[in-house]
mmCIF file of C-alpha atoms and ligand atoms in Angstrom:
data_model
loop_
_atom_site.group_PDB
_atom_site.id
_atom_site.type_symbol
_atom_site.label_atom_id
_atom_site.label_comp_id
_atom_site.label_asym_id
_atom_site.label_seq_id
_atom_site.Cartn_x
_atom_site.Cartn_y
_atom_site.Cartn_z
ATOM 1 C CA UNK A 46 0.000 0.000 0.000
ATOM 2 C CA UNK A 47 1.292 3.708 -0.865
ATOM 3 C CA UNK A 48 1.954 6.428 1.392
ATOM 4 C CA UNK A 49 -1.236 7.431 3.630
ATOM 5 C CA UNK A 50 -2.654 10.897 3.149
ATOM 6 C CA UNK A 51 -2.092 13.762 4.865
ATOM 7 C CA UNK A 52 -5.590 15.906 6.390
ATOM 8 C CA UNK A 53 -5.916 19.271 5.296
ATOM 9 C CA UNK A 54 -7.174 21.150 8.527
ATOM 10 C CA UNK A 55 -8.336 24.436 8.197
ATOM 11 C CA UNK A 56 -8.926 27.359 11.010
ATOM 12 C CA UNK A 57 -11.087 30.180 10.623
ATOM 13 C CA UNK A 58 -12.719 32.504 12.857
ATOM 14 C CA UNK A 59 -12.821 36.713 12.801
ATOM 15 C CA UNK A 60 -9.784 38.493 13.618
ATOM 16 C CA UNK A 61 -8.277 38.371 17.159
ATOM 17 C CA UNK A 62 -9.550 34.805 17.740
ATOM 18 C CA UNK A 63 -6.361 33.185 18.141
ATOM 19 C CA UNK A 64 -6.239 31.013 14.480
ATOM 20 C CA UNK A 65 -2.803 31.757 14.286
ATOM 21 C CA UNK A 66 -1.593 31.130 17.855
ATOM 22 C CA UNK A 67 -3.108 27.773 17.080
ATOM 23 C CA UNK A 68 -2.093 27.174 14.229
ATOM 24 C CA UNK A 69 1.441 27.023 15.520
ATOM 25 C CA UNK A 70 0.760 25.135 18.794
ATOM 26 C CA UNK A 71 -1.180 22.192 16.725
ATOM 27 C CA UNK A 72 1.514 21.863 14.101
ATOM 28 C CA UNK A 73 4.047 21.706 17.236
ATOM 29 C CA UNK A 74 1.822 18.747 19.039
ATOM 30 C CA UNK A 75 1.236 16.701 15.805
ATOM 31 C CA UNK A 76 4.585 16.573 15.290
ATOM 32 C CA UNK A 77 5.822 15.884 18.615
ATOM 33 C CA UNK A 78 3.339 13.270 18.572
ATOM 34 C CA UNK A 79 5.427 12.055 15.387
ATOM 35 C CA UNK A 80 2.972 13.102 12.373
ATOM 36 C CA UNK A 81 4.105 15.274 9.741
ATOM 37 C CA UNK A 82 2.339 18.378 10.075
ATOM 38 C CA UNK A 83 3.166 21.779 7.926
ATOM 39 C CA UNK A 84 1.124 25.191 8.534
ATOM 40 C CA UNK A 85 -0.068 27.206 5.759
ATOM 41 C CA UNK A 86 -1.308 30.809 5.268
ATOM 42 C CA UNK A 87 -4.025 32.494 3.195
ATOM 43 C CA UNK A 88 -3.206 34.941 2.105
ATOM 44 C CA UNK A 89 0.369 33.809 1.017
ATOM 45 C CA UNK A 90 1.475 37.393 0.681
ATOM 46 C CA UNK A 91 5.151 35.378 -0.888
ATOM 47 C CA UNK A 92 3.619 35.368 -4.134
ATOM 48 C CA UNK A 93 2.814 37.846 -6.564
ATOM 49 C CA UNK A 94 -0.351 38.043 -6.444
ATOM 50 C CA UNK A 95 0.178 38.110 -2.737
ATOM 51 C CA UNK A 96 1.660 40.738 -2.941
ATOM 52 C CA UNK A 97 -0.860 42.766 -4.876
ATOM 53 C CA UNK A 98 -3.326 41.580 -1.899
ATOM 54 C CA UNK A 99 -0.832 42.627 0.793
ATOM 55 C CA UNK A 100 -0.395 46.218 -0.383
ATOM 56 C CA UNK A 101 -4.305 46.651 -0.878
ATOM 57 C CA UNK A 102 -4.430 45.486 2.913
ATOM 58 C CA UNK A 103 -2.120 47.687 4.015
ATOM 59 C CA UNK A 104 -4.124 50.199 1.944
ATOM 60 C CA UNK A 105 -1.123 50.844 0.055
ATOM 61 C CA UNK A 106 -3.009 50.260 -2.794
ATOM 62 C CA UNK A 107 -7.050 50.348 -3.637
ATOM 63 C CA UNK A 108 -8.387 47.197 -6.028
ATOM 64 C CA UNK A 109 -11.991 47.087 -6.900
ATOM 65 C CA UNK A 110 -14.080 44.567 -4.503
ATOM 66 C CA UNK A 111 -14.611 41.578 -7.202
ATOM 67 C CA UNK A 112 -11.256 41.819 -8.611
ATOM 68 C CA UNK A 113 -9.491 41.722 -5.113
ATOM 69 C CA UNK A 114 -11.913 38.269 -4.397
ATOM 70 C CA UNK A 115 -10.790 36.958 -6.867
ATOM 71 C CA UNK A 116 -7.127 37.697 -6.194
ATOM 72 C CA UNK A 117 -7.673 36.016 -3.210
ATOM 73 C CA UNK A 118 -8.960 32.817 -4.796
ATOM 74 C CA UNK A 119 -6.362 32.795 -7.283
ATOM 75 C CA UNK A 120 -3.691 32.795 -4.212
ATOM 76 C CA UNK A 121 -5.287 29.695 -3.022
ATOM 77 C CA UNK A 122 -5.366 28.362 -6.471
ATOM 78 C CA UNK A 123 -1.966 29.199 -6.972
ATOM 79 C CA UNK A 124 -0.916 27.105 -3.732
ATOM 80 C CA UNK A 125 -2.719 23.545 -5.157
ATOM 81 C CA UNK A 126 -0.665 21.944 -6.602
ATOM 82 C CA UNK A 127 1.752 22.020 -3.740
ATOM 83 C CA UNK A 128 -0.851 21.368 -1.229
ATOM 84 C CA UNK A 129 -2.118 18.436 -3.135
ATOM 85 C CA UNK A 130 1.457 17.182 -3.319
ATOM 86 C CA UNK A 131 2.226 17.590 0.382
ATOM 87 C CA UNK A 132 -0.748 15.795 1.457
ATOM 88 C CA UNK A 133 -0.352 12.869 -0.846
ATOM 89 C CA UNK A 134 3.216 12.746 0.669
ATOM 90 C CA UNK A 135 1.417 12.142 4.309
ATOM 91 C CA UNK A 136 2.176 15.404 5.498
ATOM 92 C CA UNK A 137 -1.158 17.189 7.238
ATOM 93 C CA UNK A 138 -1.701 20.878 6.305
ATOM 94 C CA UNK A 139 -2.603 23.114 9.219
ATOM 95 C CA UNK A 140 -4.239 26.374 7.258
ATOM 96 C CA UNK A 141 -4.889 29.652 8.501
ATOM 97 C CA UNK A 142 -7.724 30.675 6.526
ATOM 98 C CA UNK A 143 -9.232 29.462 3.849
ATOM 99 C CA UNK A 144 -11.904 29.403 0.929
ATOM 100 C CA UNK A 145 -14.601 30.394 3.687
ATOM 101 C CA UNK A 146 -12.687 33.273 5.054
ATOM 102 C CA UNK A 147 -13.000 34.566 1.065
ATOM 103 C CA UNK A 148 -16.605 34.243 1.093
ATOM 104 C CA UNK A 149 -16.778 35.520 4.992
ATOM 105 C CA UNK A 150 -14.726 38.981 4.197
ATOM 106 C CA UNK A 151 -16.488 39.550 0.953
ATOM 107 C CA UNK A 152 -20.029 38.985 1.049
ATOM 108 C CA UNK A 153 -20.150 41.061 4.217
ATOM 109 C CA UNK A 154 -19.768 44.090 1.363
ATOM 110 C CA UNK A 155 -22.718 45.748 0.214
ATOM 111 C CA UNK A 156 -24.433 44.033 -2.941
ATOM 112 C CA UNK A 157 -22.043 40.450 -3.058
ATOM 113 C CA UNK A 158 -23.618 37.442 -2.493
ATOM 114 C CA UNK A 159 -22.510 34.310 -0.932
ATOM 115 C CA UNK A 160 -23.021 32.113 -3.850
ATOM 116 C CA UNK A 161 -20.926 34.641 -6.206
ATOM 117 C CA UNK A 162 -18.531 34.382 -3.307
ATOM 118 C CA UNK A 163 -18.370 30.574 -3.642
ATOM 119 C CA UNK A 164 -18.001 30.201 -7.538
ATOM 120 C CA UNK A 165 -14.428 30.627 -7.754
ATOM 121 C CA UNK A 166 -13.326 28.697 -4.842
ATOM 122 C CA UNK A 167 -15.577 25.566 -5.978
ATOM 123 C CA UNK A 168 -13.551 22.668 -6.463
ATOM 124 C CA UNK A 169 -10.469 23.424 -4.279
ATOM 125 C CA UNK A 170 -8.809 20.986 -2.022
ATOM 126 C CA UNK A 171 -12.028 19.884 0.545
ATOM 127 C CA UNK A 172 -10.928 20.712 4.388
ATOM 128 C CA UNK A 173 -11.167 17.357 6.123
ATOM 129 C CA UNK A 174 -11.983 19.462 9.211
ATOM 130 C CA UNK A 175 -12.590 23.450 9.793
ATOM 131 C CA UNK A 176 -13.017 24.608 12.970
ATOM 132 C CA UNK A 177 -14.484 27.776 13.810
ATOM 133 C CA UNK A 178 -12.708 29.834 16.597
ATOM 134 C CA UNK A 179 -16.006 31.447 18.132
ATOM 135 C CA UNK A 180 -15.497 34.655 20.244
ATOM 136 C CA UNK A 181 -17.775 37.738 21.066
ATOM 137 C CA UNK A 182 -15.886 40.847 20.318
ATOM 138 C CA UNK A 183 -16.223 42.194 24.107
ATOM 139 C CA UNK A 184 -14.653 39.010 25.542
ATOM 140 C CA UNK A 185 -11.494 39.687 22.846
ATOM 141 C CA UNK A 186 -11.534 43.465 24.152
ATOM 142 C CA UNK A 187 -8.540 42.575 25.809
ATOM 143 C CA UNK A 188 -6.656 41.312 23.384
ATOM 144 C CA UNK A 189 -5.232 44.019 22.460
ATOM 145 C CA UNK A 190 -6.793 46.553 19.332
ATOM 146 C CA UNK A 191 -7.238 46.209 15.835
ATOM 147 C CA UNK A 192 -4.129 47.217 13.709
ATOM 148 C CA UNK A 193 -4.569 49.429 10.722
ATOM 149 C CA UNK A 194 -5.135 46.903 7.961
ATOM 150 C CA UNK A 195 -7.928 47.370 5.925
ATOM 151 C CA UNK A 196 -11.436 45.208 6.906
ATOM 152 C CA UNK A 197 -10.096 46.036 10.531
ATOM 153 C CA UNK A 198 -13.281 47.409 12.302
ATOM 154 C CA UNK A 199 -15.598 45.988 14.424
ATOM 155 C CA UNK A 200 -18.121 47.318 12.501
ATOM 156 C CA UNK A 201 -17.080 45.725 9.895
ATOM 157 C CA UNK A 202 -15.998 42.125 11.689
ATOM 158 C CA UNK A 203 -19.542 41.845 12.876
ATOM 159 C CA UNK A 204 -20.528 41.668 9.408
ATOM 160 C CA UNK A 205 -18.104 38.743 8.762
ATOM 161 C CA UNK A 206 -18.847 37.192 11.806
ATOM 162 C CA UNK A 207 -22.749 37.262 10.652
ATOM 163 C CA UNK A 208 -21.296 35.640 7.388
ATOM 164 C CA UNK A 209 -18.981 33.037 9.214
ATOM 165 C CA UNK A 210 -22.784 31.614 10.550
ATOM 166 C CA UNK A 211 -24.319 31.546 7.291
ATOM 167 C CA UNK A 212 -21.408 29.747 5.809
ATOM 168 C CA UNK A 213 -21.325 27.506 8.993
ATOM 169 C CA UNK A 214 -24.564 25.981 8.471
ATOM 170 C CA UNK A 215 -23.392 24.034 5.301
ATOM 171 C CA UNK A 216 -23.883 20.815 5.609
ATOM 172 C CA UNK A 217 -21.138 19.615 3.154
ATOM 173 C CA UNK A 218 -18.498 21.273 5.046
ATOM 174 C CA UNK A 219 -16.960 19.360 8.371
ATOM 175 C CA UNK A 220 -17.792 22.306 10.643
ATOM 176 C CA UNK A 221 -16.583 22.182 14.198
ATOM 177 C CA UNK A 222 -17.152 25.045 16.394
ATOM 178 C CA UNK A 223 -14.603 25.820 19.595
ATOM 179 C CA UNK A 224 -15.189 28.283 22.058
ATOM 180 C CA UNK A 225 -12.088 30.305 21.963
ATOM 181 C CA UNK A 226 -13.009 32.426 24.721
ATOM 182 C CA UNK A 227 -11.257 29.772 27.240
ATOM 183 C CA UNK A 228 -7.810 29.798 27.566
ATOM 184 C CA UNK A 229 -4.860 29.092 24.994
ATOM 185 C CA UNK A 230 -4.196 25.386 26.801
ATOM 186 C CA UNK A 231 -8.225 24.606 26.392
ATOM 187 C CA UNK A 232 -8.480 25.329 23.234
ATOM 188 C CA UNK A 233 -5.457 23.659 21.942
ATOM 189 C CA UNK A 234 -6.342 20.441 23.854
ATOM 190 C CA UNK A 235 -9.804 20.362 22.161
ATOM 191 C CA UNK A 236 -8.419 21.243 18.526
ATOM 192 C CA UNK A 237 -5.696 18.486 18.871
ATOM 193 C CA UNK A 238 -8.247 16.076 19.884
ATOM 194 C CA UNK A 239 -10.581 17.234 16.391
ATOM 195 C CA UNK A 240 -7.326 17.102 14.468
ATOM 196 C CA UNK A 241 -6.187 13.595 15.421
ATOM 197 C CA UNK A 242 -9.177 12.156 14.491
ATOM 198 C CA UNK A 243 -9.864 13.806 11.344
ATOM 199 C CA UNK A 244 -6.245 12.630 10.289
ATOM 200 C CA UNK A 245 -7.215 9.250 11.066
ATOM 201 C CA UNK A 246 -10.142 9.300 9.092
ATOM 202 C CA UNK A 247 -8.687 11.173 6.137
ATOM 203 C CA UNK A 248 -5.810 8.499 5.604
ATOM 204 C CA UNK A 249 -8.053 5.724 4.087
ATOM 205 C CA UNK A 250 -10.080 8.586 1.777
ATOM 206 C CA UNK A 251 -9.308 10.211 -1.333
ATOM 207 C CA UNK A 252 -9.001 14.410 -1.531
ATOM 208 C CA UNK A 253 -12.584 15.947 -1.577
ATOM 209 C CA UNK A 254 -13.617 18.794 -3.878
ATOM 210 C CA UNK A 255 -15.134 21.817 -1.785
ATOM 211 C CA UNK A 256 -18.427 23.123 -2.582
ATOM 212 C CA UNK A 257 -18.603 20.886 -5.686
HETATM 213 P P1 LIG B 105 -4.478 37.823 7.905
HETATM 214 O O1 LIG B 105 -4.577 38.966 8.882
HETATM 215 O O2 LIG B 105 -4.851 36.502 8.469
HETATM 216 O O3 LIG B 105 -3.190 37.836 7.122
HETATM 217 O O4 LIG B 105 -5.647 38.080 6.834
HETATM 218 C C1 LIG B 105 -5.646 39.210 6.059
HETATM 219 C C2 LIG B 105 -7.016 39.797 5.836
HETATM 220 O O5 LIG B 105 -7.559 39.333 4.594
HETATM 221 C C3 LIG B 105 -8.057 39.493 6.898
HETATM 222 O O6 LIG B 105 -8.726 40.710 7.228
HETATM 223 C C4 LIG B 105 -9.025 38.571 6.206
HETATM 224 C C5 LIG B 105 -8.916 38.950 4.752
HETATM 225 N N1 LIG B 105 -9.175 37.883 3.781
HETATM 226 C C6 LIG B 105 -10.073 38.117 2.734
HETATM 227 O O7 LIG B 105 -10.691 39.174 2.668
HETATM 228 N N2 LIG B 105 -10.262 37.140 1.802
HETATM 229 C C7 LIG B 105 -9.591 35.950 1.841
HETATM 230 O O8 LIG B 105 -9.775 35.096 0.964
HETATM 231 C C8 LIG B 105 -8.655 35.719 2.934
HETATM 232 C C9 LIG B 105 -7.902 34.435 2.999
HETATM 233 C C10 LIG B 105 -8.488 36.719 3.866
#
């Protein structure tokens, strides 16, 4: 028998919720638990056309709303064949956003809707497991303010956040929710748990195709 698979587990959540704090401490525990683990980033701001995204979020630059979404889809795009590769290889991809952040961020503009949002991410790798970091903004008040990127506004994140729901309903999708409110050790112990199964259950099956 060839080389099991890798899982390709995604975190999403609105800003501030600790994705990328996790991100880090799950790829450290899955491989000091001797799996192959690798974290990924969307955007990849490396690339070129991460780099057009990166200035327009730094506001740098302005890029009309559908042409910046699908910037963003083509940077995931861009990142397939790799990803495909790594997790046929047995290595498990630990993402920081995803497709769903995408249709999150831009559907919570005025006059997008979610199923325009979806259309150019349909097809992509399928997440064996997403899980949802829920917070409420006033129990992230301490976590220190919003920096100066564009989209970063709680006026704006409670629009996402309304999104994040919408999206989260999906049945086709392998939705977990966590209550990131608790502390950095809780959380990790609970999205560890989520992981390790979902790799074992991703090993015997062949890559899905999200939204598709
Ligand atoms: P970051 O802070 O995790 O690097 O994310 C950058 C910002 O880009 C964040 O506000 C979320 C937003 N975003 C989109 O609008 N569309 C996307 O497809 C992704 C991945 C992120």
């Amino acid at each position: 028998m060839g080389v099991r698979r890798g899982a390709l587990i995604v975190l999403e959540g609105v800003d501030r919720a600790g994705k990328t704090t996790q991100c880090k401490r799950l790829v450290q525990a899955l491989r000091d638990s001797g799996k192959e683990a690798e974290m990924m980033r969307f955007p990849d701001r490396t690339t070129m056309i991460g780099q057009l995204i990166s200035s327009y979020l730094e506001k740098k630059s302005n890029l009309e709303d559908h042409t910046v979404h699908l910037l963003f889809s083509a940077n995931r795009w861009e990142q397939v064949p790799l990803m495909k590769k790594k997790l046929e290889q047995g290595i498990s991809l630990v993402v920081d956003r995803y497709a769903f952040s995408g249709v999150a961020f831009t559907s919570a503009k005025p006059g997008f809707s979610l199923e325009w949002c979806q259309n150019p991410d349909v097809g992509l790798p399928k997440p064996d497991l997403v899980m949802f970091l829920q917070v409420n903004p006033a129990e992230v008040a301490g976590r220190g303010g919003f920096g100066d990127e564009r989209y970063e506004t709680s006026v704006f994140q409670r629009a996402v956040q309304q999104k994040f729901e919408q999206l989260i309903k999906d049945p086709s999708v392998n939705w977990k929710v966590i209550d990131a409110a608790r502390s950095i050790e809780d959380v990790h112990t609970e999205i560890k748990t989520l992981s390790e199964n979902a790799i074992n259950i991703a090993e015997n099956q062949p890559i899905g195709e999200l939204w598709k």
